[in-house]
Amino acid sequence: MAAAMTVFVPEGQAFEYWHVAVTNRSDRPRTISLFSYAELANEWNYRQDLENLQYSQYIVRARYRDGVIHRTNVTREDSHGLWFTLVGAPVVSFDTDRDVFLGRYRTQAAPVAVERGECSGSE
């Protein structure tokens, strides 16, 4: 198996494209699962999340609807909506809760959802 990922931001835009290509270099068919991971910060301010995490967790909500993860700040009407979606394949499972996806006291190096082979649908 071989995989390549390209990430780019179109000029003048405030979003990223991620393109993942997976190639089966063997002589036999393979079935694989791909897991994406993104942390949608509080109002584009990742430092705020690091310094005042309990507040960010209180005011920021992430919900999965119709194939899109939406992040909103419930305290601000003018909150810039952030979103994360997949194009070109069906979404099989998702988690919007970081601790549920990674597992308690774990890092991105070995997420518990990947070990289980599926996400739990946490919101």
PDB file of C-alpha atoms in Angstrom:
ATOM      1  CA  MET A   1       0.000   0.000   0.000  1.00  0.00           C
ATOM      2  CA  ALA A   2       1.119   3.530  -0.693  1.00  0.00           C
ATOM      3  CA  ALA A   3      -0.476   6.782   0.405  1.00  0.00           C
ATOM      4  CA  ALA A   4       0.103  10.426  -0.425  1.00  0.00           C
ATOM      5  CA  MET A   5      -1.547  13.499   1.051  1.00  0.00           C
ATOM      6  CA  THR A   6      -1.651  16.984  -0.406  1.00  0.00           C
ATOM      7  CA  VAL A   7      -2.861  19.951   1.640  1.00  0.00           C
ATOM      8  CA  PHE A   8      -3.279  23.402   0.141  1.00  0.00           C
ATOM      9  CA  VAL A   9      -5.020  26.708   0.787  1.00  0.00           C
ATOM     10  CA  PRO A  10      -6.385  28.469  -2.298  1.00  0.00           C
ATOM     11  CA  GLU A  11      -5.044  31.995  -2.650  1.00  0.00           C
ATOM     12  CA  GLY A  12      -7.302  34.507  -0.913  1.00  0.00           C
ATOM     13  CA  GLN A  13      -9.351  31.837   0.887  1.00  0.00           C
ATOM     14  CA  ALA A  14      -9.673  30.869   4.551  1.00  0.00           C
ATOM     15  CA  PHE A  15      -9.953  27.105   4.145  1.00  0.00           C
ATOM     16  CA  GLU A  16      -7.834  24.068   3.292  1.00  0.00           C
ATOM     17  CA  TYR A  17      -8.243  21.286   0.795  1.00  0.00           C
ATOM     18  CA  TRP A  18      -6.940  17.865   1.772  1.00  0.00           C
ATOM     19  CA  HIS A  19      -6.443  15.293  -0.966  1.00  0.00           C
ATOM     20  CA  VAL A  20      -5.532  11.733  -0.009  1.00  0.00           C
ATOM     21  CA  ALA A  21      -4.565   9.134  -2.611  1.00  0.00           C
ATOM     22  CA  VAL A  22      -4.170   5.480  -1.625  1.00  0.00           C
ATOM     23  CA  THR A  23      -2.693   2.948  -4.041  1.00  0.00           C
ATOM     24  CA  ASN A  24      -2.764  -0.815  -3.702  1.00  0.00           C
ATOM     25  CA  ARG A  25       0.635  -1.983  -4.952  1.00  0.00           C
ATOM     26  CA  SER A  26      -0.022  -5.655  -4.253  1.00  0.00           C
ATOM     27  CA  ASP A  27      -1.507  -8.338  -6.478  1.00  0.00           C
ATOM     28  CA  ARG A  28      -4.516  -8.879  -4.232  1.00  0.00           C
ATOM     29  CA  PRO A  29      -7.544  -6.777  -3.305  1.00  0.00           C
ATOM     30  CA  ARG A  30      -7.410  -4.958   0.029  1.00  0.00           C
ATOM     31  CA  THR A  31     -10.046  -3.439   2.261  1.00  0.00           C
ATOM     32  CA  ILE A  32      -8.886  -0.428   4.263  1.00  0.00           C
ATOM     33  CA  SER A  33     -10.307   2.281   6.493  1.00  0.00           C
ATOM     34  CA  LEU A  34      -9.130   5.895   6.466  1.00  0.00           C
ATOM     35  CA  PHE A  35      -9.546   8.165   9.478  1.00  0.00           C
ATOM     36  CA  SER A  36      -9.259  11.955   9.244  1.00  0.00           C
ATOM     37  CA  TYR A  37      -8.547  14.192  12.238  1.00  0.00           C
ATOM     38  CA  ALA A  38      -8.975  17.930  12.681  1.00  0.00           C
ATOM     39  CA  GLU A  39      -9.291  20.189  15.703  1.00  0.00           C
ATOM     40  CA  LEU A  40     -11.548  23.151  15.003  1.00  0.00           C
ATOM     41  CA  ALA A  41     -10.253  25.889  17.306  1.00  0.00           C
ATOM     42  CA  ASN A  42     -12.263  28.521  19.172  1.00  0.00           C
ATOM     43  CA  GLU A  43     -12.744  31.461  16.782  1.00  0.00           C
ATOM     44  CA  TRP A  44      -9.532  30.694  14.849  1.00  0.00           C
ATOM     45  CA  ASN A  45      -7.586  31.209  18.078  1.00  0.00           C
ATOM     46  CA  TYR A  46      -5.776  27.983  18.901  1.00  0.00           C
ATOM     47  CA  ARG A  47      -3.787  29.750  21.625  1.00  0.00           C
ATOM     48  CA  GLN A  48      -7.064  30.572  23.400  1.00  0.00           C
ATOM     49  CA  ASP A  49      -7.878  26.862  23.407  1.00  0.00           C
ATOM     50  CA  LEU A  50      -4.477  26.046  24.934  1.00  0.00           C
ATOM     51  CA  GLU A  51      -4.566  28.763  27.610  1.00  0.00           C
ATOM     52  CA  ASN A  52      -8.239  28.619  28.559  1.00  0.00           C
ATOM     53  CA  LEU A  53      -9.371  25.159  27.492  1.00  0.00           C
ATOM     54  CA  GLN A  54     -12.162  24.789  30.041  1.00  0.00           C
ATOM     55  CA  TYR A  55     -13.811  27.966  28.696  1.00  0.00           C
ATOM     56  CA  SER A  56     -13.472  26.857  25.073  1.00  0.00           C
ATOM     57  CA  GLN A  57     -15.010  23.482  25.937  1.00  0.00           C
ATOM     58  CA  TYR A  58     -17.911  25.280  27.606  1.00  0.00           C
ATOM     59  CA  ILE A  59     -18.739  27.641  24.716  1.00  0.00           C
ATOM     60  CA  VAL A  60     -17.795  25.675  21.582  1.00  0.00           C
ATOM     61  CA  ARG A  61     -20.065  22.976  20.186  1.00  0.00           C
ATOM     62  CA  ALA A  62     -19.455  20.564  17.332  1.00  0.00           C
ATOM     63  CA  ARG A  63     -22.301  18.697  15.663  1.00  0.00           C
ATOM     64  CA  TYR A  64     -22.461  16.241  12.789  1.00  0.00           C
ATOM     65  CA  ARG A  65     -25.268  16.824  10.274  1.00  0.00           C
ATOM     66  CA  ASP A  66     -25.676  15.572   6.714  1.00  0.00           C
ATOM     67  CA  GLY A  67     -22.044  14.562   6.263  1.00  0.00           C
ATOM     68  CA  VAL A  68     -20.577  17.781   7.726  1.00  0.00           C
ATOM     69  CA  ILE A  69     -19.072  18.491  11.148  1.00  0.00           C
ATOM     70  CA  HIS A  70     -20.087  22.040  12.161  1.00  0.00           C
ATOM     71  CA  ARG A  71     -18.325  23.960  14.954  1.00  0.00           C
ATOM     72  CA  THR A  72     -20.096  26.932  16.544  1.00  0.00           C
ATOM     73  CA  ASN A  73     -19.487  29.278  19.458  1.00  0.00           C
ATOM     74  CA  VAL A  74     -22.758  29.352  21.396  1.00  0.00           C
ATOM     75  CA  THR A  75     -22.000  32.704  23.068  1.00  0.00           C
ATOM     76  CA  ARG A  76     -21.627  34.771  19.891  1.00  0.00           C
ATOM     77  CA  GLU A  77     -24.197  35.449  17.201  1.00  0.00           C
ATOM     78  CA  ASP A  78     -21.424  36.620  14.853  1.00  0.00           C
ATOM     79  CA  SER A  79     -19.417  33.431  15.396  1.00  0.00           C
ATOM     80  CA  HIS A  80     -17.618  32.295  12.265  1.00  0.00           C
ATOM     81  CA  GLY A  81     -18.845  28.804  11.534  1.00  0.00           C
ATOM     82  CA  LEU A  82     -16.120  26.251  10.957  1.00  0.00           C
ATOM     83  CA  TRP A  83     -16.812  22.987   9.203  1.00  0.00           C
ATOM     84  CA  PHE A  84     -15.126  19.783   8.124  1.00  0.00           C
ATOM     85  CA  THR A  85     -16.459  17.426   5.468  1.00  0.00           C
ATOM     86  CA  LEU A  86     -15.570  14.585   3.127  1.00  0.00           C
ATOM     87  CA  VAL A  87     -16.058  14.451  -0.634  1.00  0.00           C
ATOM     88  CA  GLY A  88     -15.743  11.362  -2.810  1.00  0.00           C
ATOM     89  CA  ALA A  89     -16.605   8.657  -0.284  1.00  0.00           C
ATOM     90  CA  PRO A  90     -19.305   8.036   2.312  1.00  0.00           C
ATOM     91  CA  VAL A  91     -18.795   8.988   5.961  1.00  0.00           C
ATOM     92  CA  VAL A  92     -19.046   5.687   7.827  1.00  0.00           C
ATOM     93  CA  SER A  93     -18.584   6.990  11.378  1.00  0.00           C
ATOM     94  CA  PHE A  94     -17.483  10.157  13.192  1.00  0.00           C
ATOM     95  CA  ASP A  95     -16.557  11.669  16.553  1.00  0.00           C
ATOM     96  CA  THR A  96     -16.666  15.343  17.462  1.00  0.00           C
ATOM     97  CA  ASP A  97     -15.387  14.734  21.000  1.00  0.00           C
ATOM     98  CA  ARG A  98     -11.585  14.687  20.994  1.00  0.00           C
ATOM     99  CA  ASP A  99     -11.291  12.557  24.142  1.00  0.00           C
ATOM    100  CA  VAL A 100     -13.677   9.957  22.756  1.00  0.00           C
ATOM    101  CA  PHE A 101     -11.780   9.717  19.452  1.00  0.00           C
ATOM    102  CA  LEU A 102      -8.281   9.684  20.980  1.00  0.00           C
ATOM    103  CA  GLY A 103      -9.105   7.974  24.272  1.00  0.00           C
ATOM    104  CA  ARG A 104      -8.331   9.283  27.747  1.00  0.00           C
ATOM    105  CA  TYR A 105      -4.708  10.264  28.286  1.00  0.00           C
ATOM    106  CA  ARG A 106      -3.838   9.311  24.696  1.00  0.00           C
ATOM    107  CA  THR A 107      -2.390  11.252  21.796  1.00  0.00           C
ATOM    108  CA  GLN A 108      -2.844  11.407  18.045  1.00  0.00           C
ATOM    109  CA  ALA A 109      -0.171   8.679  17.759  1.00  0.00           C
ATOM    110  CA  ALA A 110      -2.610   5.888  18.674  1.00  0.00           C
ATOM    111  CA  PRO A 111      -6.287   6.949  18.719  1.00  0.00           C
ATOM    112  CA  VAL A 112      -8.606   4.455  20.368  1.00  0.00           C
ATOM    113  CA  ALA A 113     -11.168   4.894  17.549  1.00  0.00           C
ATOM    114  CA  VAL A 114      -8.584   3.720  15.015  1.00  0.00           C
ATOM    115  CA  GLU A 115      -7.743   0.717  17.195  1.00  0.00           C
ATOM    116  CA  ARG A 116     -11.459  -0.149  17.384  1.00  0.00           C
ATOM    117  CA  GLY A 117     -11.800   0.339  13.636  1.00  0.00           C
ATOM    118  CA  GLU A 118     -14.631   2.846  13.933  1.00  0.00           C
ATOM    119  CA  CYS A 119     -15.722   6.044  15.621  1.00  0.00           C
ATOM    120  CA  SER A 120     -18.552   6.146  18.154  1.00  0.00           C
ATOM    121  CA  GLY A 121     -20.691   9.049  16.914  1.00  0.00           C
ATOM    122  CA  SER A 122     -19.852  11.317  19.861  1.00  0.00           C
ATOM    123  CA  GLU A 123     -21.039  14.942  19.816  1.00  0.00           C
TER     124      GLU A 123
END
